[in-house]
Amino acid sequence: MYVLSLCVVLLFFFATPTWTLPSLPVDESPPTVYNPDGTPKGSKSKPSSSQMDKGIKWKGPQEKYFHESTFDAHYDGRFASITQPPSVRNQYLRALIRTYLATMHDLKMDTWIMHGTLLGWWWNGRIMPWDSDLDVQVTEHALSHLAAHHNMTVFSFRDAEYLDSVDMGDHDVGGNDANVEGRKRQYLLDINPRWRNASYADTHNVIDARWIDMKTGLYIDITSVRLNTSSPVPGSLYCKDHHRYLGWQIFPLRTSTFEGVPAKVPYAYQELLTEEYGGASLVDSVYREEKYRFDAERMEWVSMNRRDGDDGKFHQFGKVTEKRLEAKDSEWPSAKRITLNERRNVMIPGGRLGDCLWVRDLVLARRL
């Protein structure tokens, strides 16, 4: 009987089929490797604009929200009555960016400097003397929070840490800087109510917000960087003003300083500046027909005008051909060539990545 039972057990064991999980398909393709210029290794060019723009809805233009002054587009029409002389304007712009960066830091909002402001940072961490406006960017998450909780808020500053009242006092509108009350500066955070319209077609409202000096009308343009989830290009970002980026070009943000206060700059700042202004803008130390020359010892742009003052009507850097960038020093005797590596080490000590800031509301692809 015992032998029979053992045989039954053995028969059941060997006759029972063995169940296994079905094999899952395995993606054996190698991970994407990027070239230094941000293109996938093996590709010959950056993704086309049409590829990066795919999926963006074109919602018709809405009524323009921000209105600049009639005498100068770099002043807000609600607050400006006169244009400021360039030397005085620079002091107001310096106070603008310092108070803005300090406020965004206190509010824990993700923001970084961009465009011509970033070019000024590249050279010496300061506003270029011919600049008449400032540009920063924020994440869509940050803009949404600012719109919900801080829109139309007036921020007041008296702290000398952020304001150059001594330099600005003699030229202040109204001439009230001799007393403490006159040295108080007020700045308005104004969010464009059309910011939710993310379409390129909303051409009258490409600026999402502004930080405005309520005394002079000077302002900082604030644009939101948005993730194009419908694009076939991973990590494709865009702004309403038609600037397009790959995620790794912006994030993680680098920590630096600008005009003496902590500031964030995009990760691939060199590539972005070259793409926007041309490679020569990073090395040529003479600006447009010798209006300004960069003094490498003083780390400062020095005016070449013999007369005091100027009209401030200088052109921005345009696209510069690679041929000019590669020209020999003898062909450009007035320009001191400053290497990219030298400039990088000046602005970011040791060329090392500073504190990283990852954005909460964007899922981005960045090169490893």
Short mmCIF file of C-alpha atoms in Angstrom, two decimals:
data_model
loop_
_atom_site.label_atom_id
_atom_site.label_comp_id
_atom_site.label_asym_id
_atom_site.label_seq_id
_atom_site.Cartn_x
_atom_site.Cartn_y
_atom_site.Cartn_z
CA MET A 1 0.00 0.00 0.00
CA TYR A 2 2.84 2.34 0.86
CA VAL A 3 4.56 1.62 -2.43
CA LEU A 4 1.34 2.30 -4.36
CA SER A 5 0.83 5.66 -2.66
CA LEU A 6 4.41 6.67 -3.42
CA CYS A 7 3.93 5.81 -7.09
CA VAL A 8 0.76 7.94 -7.29
CA VAL A 9 2.56 10.93 -5.77
CA LEU A 10 5.51 10.59 -8.14
CA LEU A 11 3.19 10.24 -11.13
CA PHE A 12 1.27 13.40 -10.17
CA PHE A 13 4.48 15.37 -9.68
CA PHE A 14 6.01 14.50 -13.03
CA ALA A 15 2.75 14.77 -14.93
CA THR A 16 1.96 18.30 -13.66
CA PRO A 17 3.00 20.93 -16.24
CA THR A 18 5.44 23.63 -15.15
CA TRP A 19 3.98 27.18 -15.45
CA THR A 20 6.31 30.06 -16.28
CA LEU A 21 5.71 33.76 -16.84
CA PRO A 22 5.66 34.71 -20.50
CA SER A 23 8.87 36.40 -21.60
CA LEU A 24 8.57 40.16 -21.99
CA PRO A 25 10.11 42.00 -24.93
CA VAL A 26 13.42 43.57 -23.98
CA ASP A 27 14.52 46.89 -25.44
CA GLU A 28 18.09 46.15 -26.39
CA SER A 29 18.67 49.46 -28.17
CA PRO A 30 21.55 51.44 -26.65
CA PRO A 31 20.73 54.60 -24.67
CA THR A 32 20.78 57.86 -26.59
CA VAL A 33 24.15 59.57 -26.46
CA TYR A 34 24.36 63.28 -27.19
CA ASN A 35 27.03 65.29 -28.94
CA PRO A 36 28.40 68.43 -27.22
CA ASP A 37 26.05 70.57 -29.32
CA GLY A 38 23.00 68.72 -28.03
CA THR A 39 22.27 66.60 -31.10
CA PRO A 40 21.88 62.81 -30.76
CA LYS A 41 25.20 61.11 -31.55
CA GLY A 42 25.17 60.00 -35.16
CA SER A 43 22.81 62.73 -36.31
CA LYS A 44 24.11 65.60 -38.40
CA SER A 45 21.91 68.41 -37.15
CA LYS A 46 19.76 69.65 -34.31
CA PRO A 47 16.05 68.70 -34.55
CA SER A 48 14.25 71.05 -36.90
CA SER A 49 12.03 73.83 -35.61
CA SER A 50 9.01 72.14 -37.18
CA GLN A 51 9.76 68.95 -35.25
CA MET A 52 10.13 70.80 -31.96
CA ASP A 53 6.99 72.84 -32.64
CA LYS A 54 4.81 69.84 -33.50
CA GLY A 55 1.72 69.65 -31.32
CA ILE A 56 1.61 73.31 -30.27
CA LYS A 57 -1.93 74.57 -30.70
CA TRP A 58 -2.37 77.81 -32.62
CA LYS A 59 -4.97 79.76 -30.67
CA GLY A 60 -5.60 83.13 -32.29
CA PRO A 61 -4.09 86.39 -30.99
CA GLN A 62 -5.74 88.13 -28.07
CA GLU A 63 -5.77 91.82 -27.22
CA LYS A 64 -2.35 93.12 -26.20
CA TYR A 65 -1.97 93.46 -22.44
CA PHE A 66 1.33 95.27 -21.89
CA HIS A 67 1.58 98.72 -23.45
CA GLU A 68 4.96 100.38 -23.76
CA SER A 69 5.46 104.15 -23.72
CA THR A 70 5.05 106.06 -26.98
CA PHE A 71 8.56 107.57 -26.76
CA ASP A 72 10.54 104.38 -25.97
CA ALA A 73 9.46 100.73 -26.11
CA HIS A 74 11.68 99.87 -23.15
CA TYR A 75 9.50 101.83 -20.71
CA ASP A 76 6.06 100.94 -19.39
CA GLY A 77 3.55 103.53 -20.60
CA ARG A 78 1.72 103.64 -17.26
CA PHE A 79 4.71 104.84 -15.25
CA ALA A 80 7.22 106.45 -17.61
CA SER A 81 7.28 110.18 -18.31
CA ILE A 82 10.86 110.66 -19.55
CA THR A 83 13.77 108.55 -20.76
CA GLN A 84 16.70 108.16 -18.39
CA PRO A 85 20.26 109.04 -19.47
CA PRO A 86 22.21 105.81 -20.16
CA SER A 87 24.47 106.09 -17.11
CA VAL A 88 21.51 106.66 -14.80
CA ARG A 89 19.39 104.07 -16.59
CA ASN A 90 22.03 101.45 -15.85
CA GLN A 91 21.73 102.14 -12.12
CA TYR A 92 17.96 101.73 -12.25
CA LEU A 93 18.34 98.49 -14.22
CA ARG A 94 20.84 97.23 -11.67
CA ALA A 95 18.36 97.88 -8.87
CA LEU A 96 15.65 96.18 -10.95
CA ILE A 97 17.51 92.91 -11.39
CA ARG A 98 18.87 92.82 -7.84
CA THR A 99 15.45 93.33 -6.27
CA TYR A 100 13.82 90.86 -8.68
CA LEU A 101 16.34 88.09 -7.97
CA ALA A 102 16.13 88.71 -4.23
CA THR A 103 12.32 88.58 -4.32
CA MET A 104 12.17 85.38 -6.38
CA HIS A 105 14.69 83.81 -4.02
CA ASP A 106 12.54 84.70 -1.02
CA LEU A 107 9.45 83.33 -2.76
CA LYS A 108 11.37 80.17 -3.74
CA MET A 109 10.49 80.62 -7.41
CA ASP A 110 12.58 79.06 -10.17
CA THR A 111 14.03 81.80 -12.40
CA TRP A 112 17.18 82.41 -14.44
CA ILE A 113 18.68 85.19 -16.57
CA MET A 114 18.55 84.90 -20.36
CA HIS A 115 19.24 86.58 -23.74
CA GLY A 116 21.19 89.87 -23.59
CA THR A 117 21.24 89.76 -19.79
CA LEU A 118 22.95 86.36 -19.96
CA LEU A 119 25.49 87.79 -22.39
CA GLY A 120 26.31 90.49 -19.86
CA TRP A 121 26.79 87.77 -17.23
CA TRP A 122 29.14 85.93 -19.59
CA TRP A 123 31.49 88.89 -19.85
CA ASN A 124 31.68 90.22 -16.31
CA GLY A 125 28.54 89.31 -14.39
CA ARG A 126 27.02 92.73 -14.98
CA ILE A 127 24.53 94.53 -17.20
CA MET A 128 26.17 95.73 -20.41
CA PRO A 129 26.24 99.55 -20.45
CA TRP A 130 24.32 99.83 -23.74
CA ASP A 131 21.49 97.53 -22.61
CA SER A 132 18.14 99.19 -22.03
CA ASP A 133 16.15 96.18 -20.84
CA LEU A 134 16.55 92.90 -18.96
CA ASP A 135 15.34 89.37 -19.68
CA VAL A 136 14.64 86.46 -17.37
CA GLN A 137 12.76 83.18 -17.67
CA VAL A 138 10.67 81.12 -15.27
CA THR A 139 9.10 77.69 -15.32
CA GLU A 140 5.43 77.36 -16.09
CA HIS A 141 4.93 76.05 -12.57
CA ALA A 142 6.52 79.19 -11.10
CA LEU A 143 4.48 81.49 -13.34
CA SER A 144 1.26 79.75 -12.33
CA HIS A 145 2.10 80.22 -8.64
CA LEU A 146 3.03 83.88 -9.11
CA ALA A 147 -0.20 84.53 -11.02
CA ALA A 148 -2.30 82.88 -8.32
CA HIS A 149 -0.65 84.41 -5.25
CA HIS A 150 1.45 87.47 -6.13
CA ASN A 151 -0.01 89.12 -9.21
CA MET A 152 -0.21 92.94 -9.01
CA THR A 153 1.79 92.93 -5.78
CA VAL A 154 3.88 96.04 -5.09
CA PHE A 155 7.23 95.25 -3.46
CA SER A 156 9.00 98.07 -1.59
CA PHE A 157 12.75 98.27 -0.99
CA ARG A 158 14.85 100.69 1.05
CA ASP A 159 17.75 98.40 1.80
CA ALA A 160 21.01 99.81 0.46
CA GLU A 161 22.08 96.22 -0.23
CA TYR A 162 19.87 96.27 -3.31
CA LEU A 163 19.68 99.97 -4.19
CA ASP A 164 22.33 102.43 -5.30
CA SER A 165 20.59 105.51 -3.92
CA VAL A 166 23.81 107.56 -3.81
CA ASP A 167 24.47 107.00 -7.50
CA MET A 168 20.84 107.52 -8.50
CA GLY A 169 19.88 110.35 -6.19
CA ASP A 170 21.04 113.36 -8.21
CA HIS A 171 19.08 112.18 -11.24
CA ASP A 172 16.02 110.77 -9.51
CA VAL A 173 12.62 111.66 -10.93
CA GLY A 174 11.15 114.29 -8.64
CA GLY A 175 14.46 114.93 -6.86
CA ASN A 176 13.33 113.47 -3.52
CA ASP A 177 16.31 111.24 -2.87
CA ALA A 178 17.73 113.61 -0.26
CA ASN A 179 15.41 112.11 2.36
CA VAL A 180 14.87 108.56 3.52
CA GLU A 181 11.35 108.35 2.11
CA GLY A 182 12.59 109.35 -1.33
CA ARG A 183 15.03 106.47 -1.38
CA LYS A 184 12.26 103.91 -1.16
CA ARG A 185 11.76 102.05 -4.45
CA GLN A 186 8.59 100.26 -5.44
CA TYR A 187 8.35 97.46 -7.96
CA LEU A 188 5.21 95.96 -9.44
CA LEU A 189 4.93 92.28 -10.38
CA ASP A 190 2.41 92.30 -13.24
CA ILE A 191 1.33 88.95 -14.72
CA ASN A 192 -0.15 88.99 -18.21
CA PRO A 193 -3.66 87.45 -17.90
CA ARG A 194 -3.12 85.89 -21.35
CA TRP A 195 -0.23 83.78 -20.06
CA ARG A 196 -2.36 80.62 -20.15
CA ASN A 197 -2.64 80.94 -23.92
CA ALA A 198 0.50 79.02 -24.84
CA SER A 199 0.10 79.47 -28.60
CA TYR A 200 2.59 81.08 -30.95
CA ALA A 201 -0.38 82.77 -32.60
CA ASP A 202 -0.90 85.03 -29.57
CA THR A 203 1.68 87.40 -31.02
CA HIS A 204 0.59 90.43 -28.97
CA ASN A 205 1.30 88.70 -25.67
CA VAL A 206 4.63 86.91 -25.98
CA ILE A 207 5.75 88.45 -22.66
CA ASP A 208 4.15 86.55 -19.78
CA ALA A 209 4.98 88.96 -16.94
CA ARG A 210 7.00 92.01 -16.02
CA TRP A 211 8.84 93.33 -12.97
CA ILE A 212 8.35 97.08 -13.27
CA ASP A 213 10.05 100.05 -11.62
CA MET A 214 7.04 102.19 -10.73
CA LYS A 215 9.12 105.38 -10.63
CA THR A 216 10.81 105.20 -14.04
CA GLY A 217 8.74 102.66 -15.99
CA LEU A 218 11.80 100.50 -16.74
CA TYR A 219 11.04 96.79 -16.56
CA ILE A 220 12.26 93.21 -16.75
CA ASP A 221 10.64 90.94 -19.33
CA ILE A 222 9.61 87.59 -17.82
CA THR A 223 8.84 84.69 -20.16
CA SER A 224 7.73 81.19 -19.29
CA VAL A 225 9.49 78.09 -20.61
CA ARG A 226 6.94 75.42 -21.48
CA LEU A 227 7.24 71.71 -22.16
CA ASN A 228 5.89 70.63 -25.56
CA THR A 229 4.49 67.22 -24.64
CA SER A 230 3.27 66.59 -28.19
CA SER A 231 6.66 67.03 -29.83
CA PRO A 232 8.48 63.91 -31.10
CA VAL A 233 11.69 65.48 -29.74
CA PRO A 234 12.17 64.43 -26.08
CA GLY A 235 12.48 67.35 -23.68
CA SER A 236 11.43 69.92 -26.27
CA LEU A 237 10.85 73.32 -24.66
CA TYR A 238 9.56 76.59 -26.08
CA CYS A 239 8.51 80.13 -25.22
CA LYS A 240 5.71 82.10 -26.86
CA ASP A 241 8.32 84.39 -28.43
CA HIS A 242 9.47 81.48 -30.65
CA HIS A 243 12.61 80.60 -28.71
CA ARG A 244 13.10 76.83 -28.64
CA TYR A 245 15.36 74.74 -26.44
CA LEU A 246 16.21 71.17 -25.55
CA GLY A 247 15.72 70.29 -21.91
CA TRP A 248 19.39 69.68 -21.17
CA GLN A 249 20.30 73.14 -22.50
CA ILE A 250 18.41 74.77 -19.62
CA PHE A 251 18.42 72.25 -16.77
CA PRO A 252 19.91 71.67 -14.30
CA LEU A 253 20.44 75.37 -13.68
CA ARG A 254 23.87 76.58 -12.62
CA THR A 255 24.45 78.76 -9.57
CA SER A 256 26.38 81.98 -10.08
CA THR A 257 26.06 85.69 -9.32
CA PHE A 258 24.83 88.65 -11.35
CA GLU A 259 25.25 92.28 -10.30
CA GLY A 260 26.50 91.07 -6.95
CA VAL A 261 23.54 88.88 -5.97
CA PRO A 262 22.96 85.11 -6.35
CA ALA A 263 21.52 84.18 -9.74
CA LYS A 264 20.80 81.10 -11.84
CA VAL A 265 21.98 80.60 -15.41
CA PRO A 266 21.03 77.86 -17.91
CA TYR A 267 23.15 74.73 -18.00
CA ALA A 268 24.42 75.08 -21.61
CA TYR A 269 24.86 78.85 -21.50
CA GLN A 270 27.68 78.87 -24.03
CA GLU A 271 25.70 76.97 -26.67
CA LEU A 272 22.63 79.14 -26.11
CA LEU A 273 24.55 82.40 -26.45
CA THR A 274 26.36 81.20 -29.57
CA GLU A 275 23.07 80.14 -31.13
CA GLU A 276 21.40 83.47 -30.39
CA TYR A 277 24.18 86.02 -30.93
CA GLY A 278 26.92 84.22 -32.83
CA GLY A 279 30.23 82.92 -31.56
CA ALA A 280 32.04 86.24 -31.91
CA SER A 281 29.84 87.82 -29.25
CA LEU A 282 31.63 85.63 -26.69
CA VAL A 283 35.17 86.66 -27.59
CA ASP A 284 35.21 90.02 -29.39
CA SER A 285 36.15 92.69 -26.87
CA VAL A 286 35.25 95.67 -29.05
CA TYR A 287 31.59 96.45 -29.43
CA ARG A 288 30.27 97.93 -32.69
CA GLU A 289 32.64 100.43 -34.25
CA GLU A 290 34.58 100.89 -31.02
CA LYS A 291 31.72 102.39 -29.03
CA TYR A 292 32.87 100.20 -26.14
CA ARG A 293 35.98 98.19 -25.43
CA PHE A 294 36.23 95.45 -22.81
CA ASP A 295 39.05 96.02 -20.34
CA ALA A 296 40.10 92.51 -19.25
CA GLU A 297 42.09 93.80 -16.27
CA ARG A 298 39.22 95.84 -14.88
CA MET A 299 36.64 93.29 -16.10
CA GLU A 300 34.55 96.16 -17.39
CA TRP A 301 33.19 97.60 -20.64
CA VAL A 302 34.77 101.03 -21.13
CA SER A 303 33.19 103.71 -23.32
CA MET A 304 35.36 104.85 -26.22
CA ASN A 305 33.36 108.07 -26.73
CA ARG A 306 35.39 111.20 -26.07
CA ARG A 307 32.40 113.33 -25.16
CA ASP A 308 30.54 112.84 -21.92
CA GLY A 309 27.32 110.88 -22.16
CA ASP A 310 25.71 109.24 -25.19
CA ASP A 311 22.33 108.83 -26.78
CA GLY A 312 22.04 105.19 -25.73
CA LYS A 313 20.91 104.16 -29.21
CA PHE A 314 23.25 101.24 -29.72
CA HIS A 315 22.43 98.16 -31.75
CA GLN A 316 22.42 94.73 -30.14
CA PHE A 317 24.83 92.03 -31.24
CA GLY A 318 23.65 90.57 -34.50
CA LYS A 319 24.35 87.18 -36.04
CA VAL A 320 28.08 86.95 -36.63
CA THR A 321 29.50 84.53 -39.17
CA GLU A 322 31.94 81.84 -38.14
CA LYS A 323 34.38 83.32 -40.66
CA ARG A 324 34.69 86.43 -38.52
CA LEU A 325 35.05 84.33 -35.39
CA GLU A 326 37.93 82.40 -36.94
CA ALA A 327 39.72 85.53 -38.20
CA LYS A 328 43.31 85.98 -37.16
CA ASP A 329 44.17 88.54 -34.50
CA SER A 330 46.13 90.53 -37.07
CA GLU A 331 42.91 91.06 -39.03
CA TRP A 332 41.26 92.55 -35.94
CA PRO A 333 44.01 94.60 -34.28
CA SER A 334 41.59 96.52 -32.09
CA ALA A 335 40.12 93.40 -30.49
CA LYS A 336 41.67 91.45 -27.68
CA ARG A 337 40.69 87.81 -28.15
CA ILE A 338 39.46 86.17 -24.98
CA THR A 339 39.18 82.40 -25.10
CA LEU A 340 35.96 80.63 -24.19
CA ASN A 341 37.73 78.57 -21.54
CA GLU A 342 39.19 81.70 -19.94
CA ARG A 343 35.75 83.31 -19.78
CA ARG A 344 34.13 80.16 -18.40
CA ASN A 345 36.64 79.94 -15.56
CA VAL A 346 36.12 83.58 -14.64
CA MET A 347 32.34 83.28 -14.36
CA ILE A 348 32.16 79.83 -12.76
CA PRO A 349 35.22 79.18 -10.56
CA GLY A 350 37.01 76.07 -11.73
CA GLY A 351 34.44 75.54 -14.45
CA ARG A 352 32.50 73.31 -12.07
CA LEU A 353 28.77 72.86 -11.99
CA GLY A 354 27.29 74.77 -9.08
CA ASP A 355 24.23 73.83 -7.05
CA CYS A 356 21.75 72.09 -9.32
CA LEU A 357 18.13 73.13 -9.48
CA TRP A 358 15.73 70.59 -10.94
CA VAL A 359 12.34 71.86 -12.04
CA ARG A 360 9.37 70.12 -10.46
CA ASP A 361 6.85 70.50 -13.25
CA LEU A 362 8.92 69.39 -16.23
CA VAL A 363 10.08 65.92 -17.15
CA LEU A 364 13.20 66.59 -19.15
CA ALA A 365 15.71 64.58 -21.12
CA ARG A 366 19.26 65.69 -20.51
CA ARG A 367 22.52 64.21 -21.65
CA LEU A 368 24.57 62.25 -19.14
#
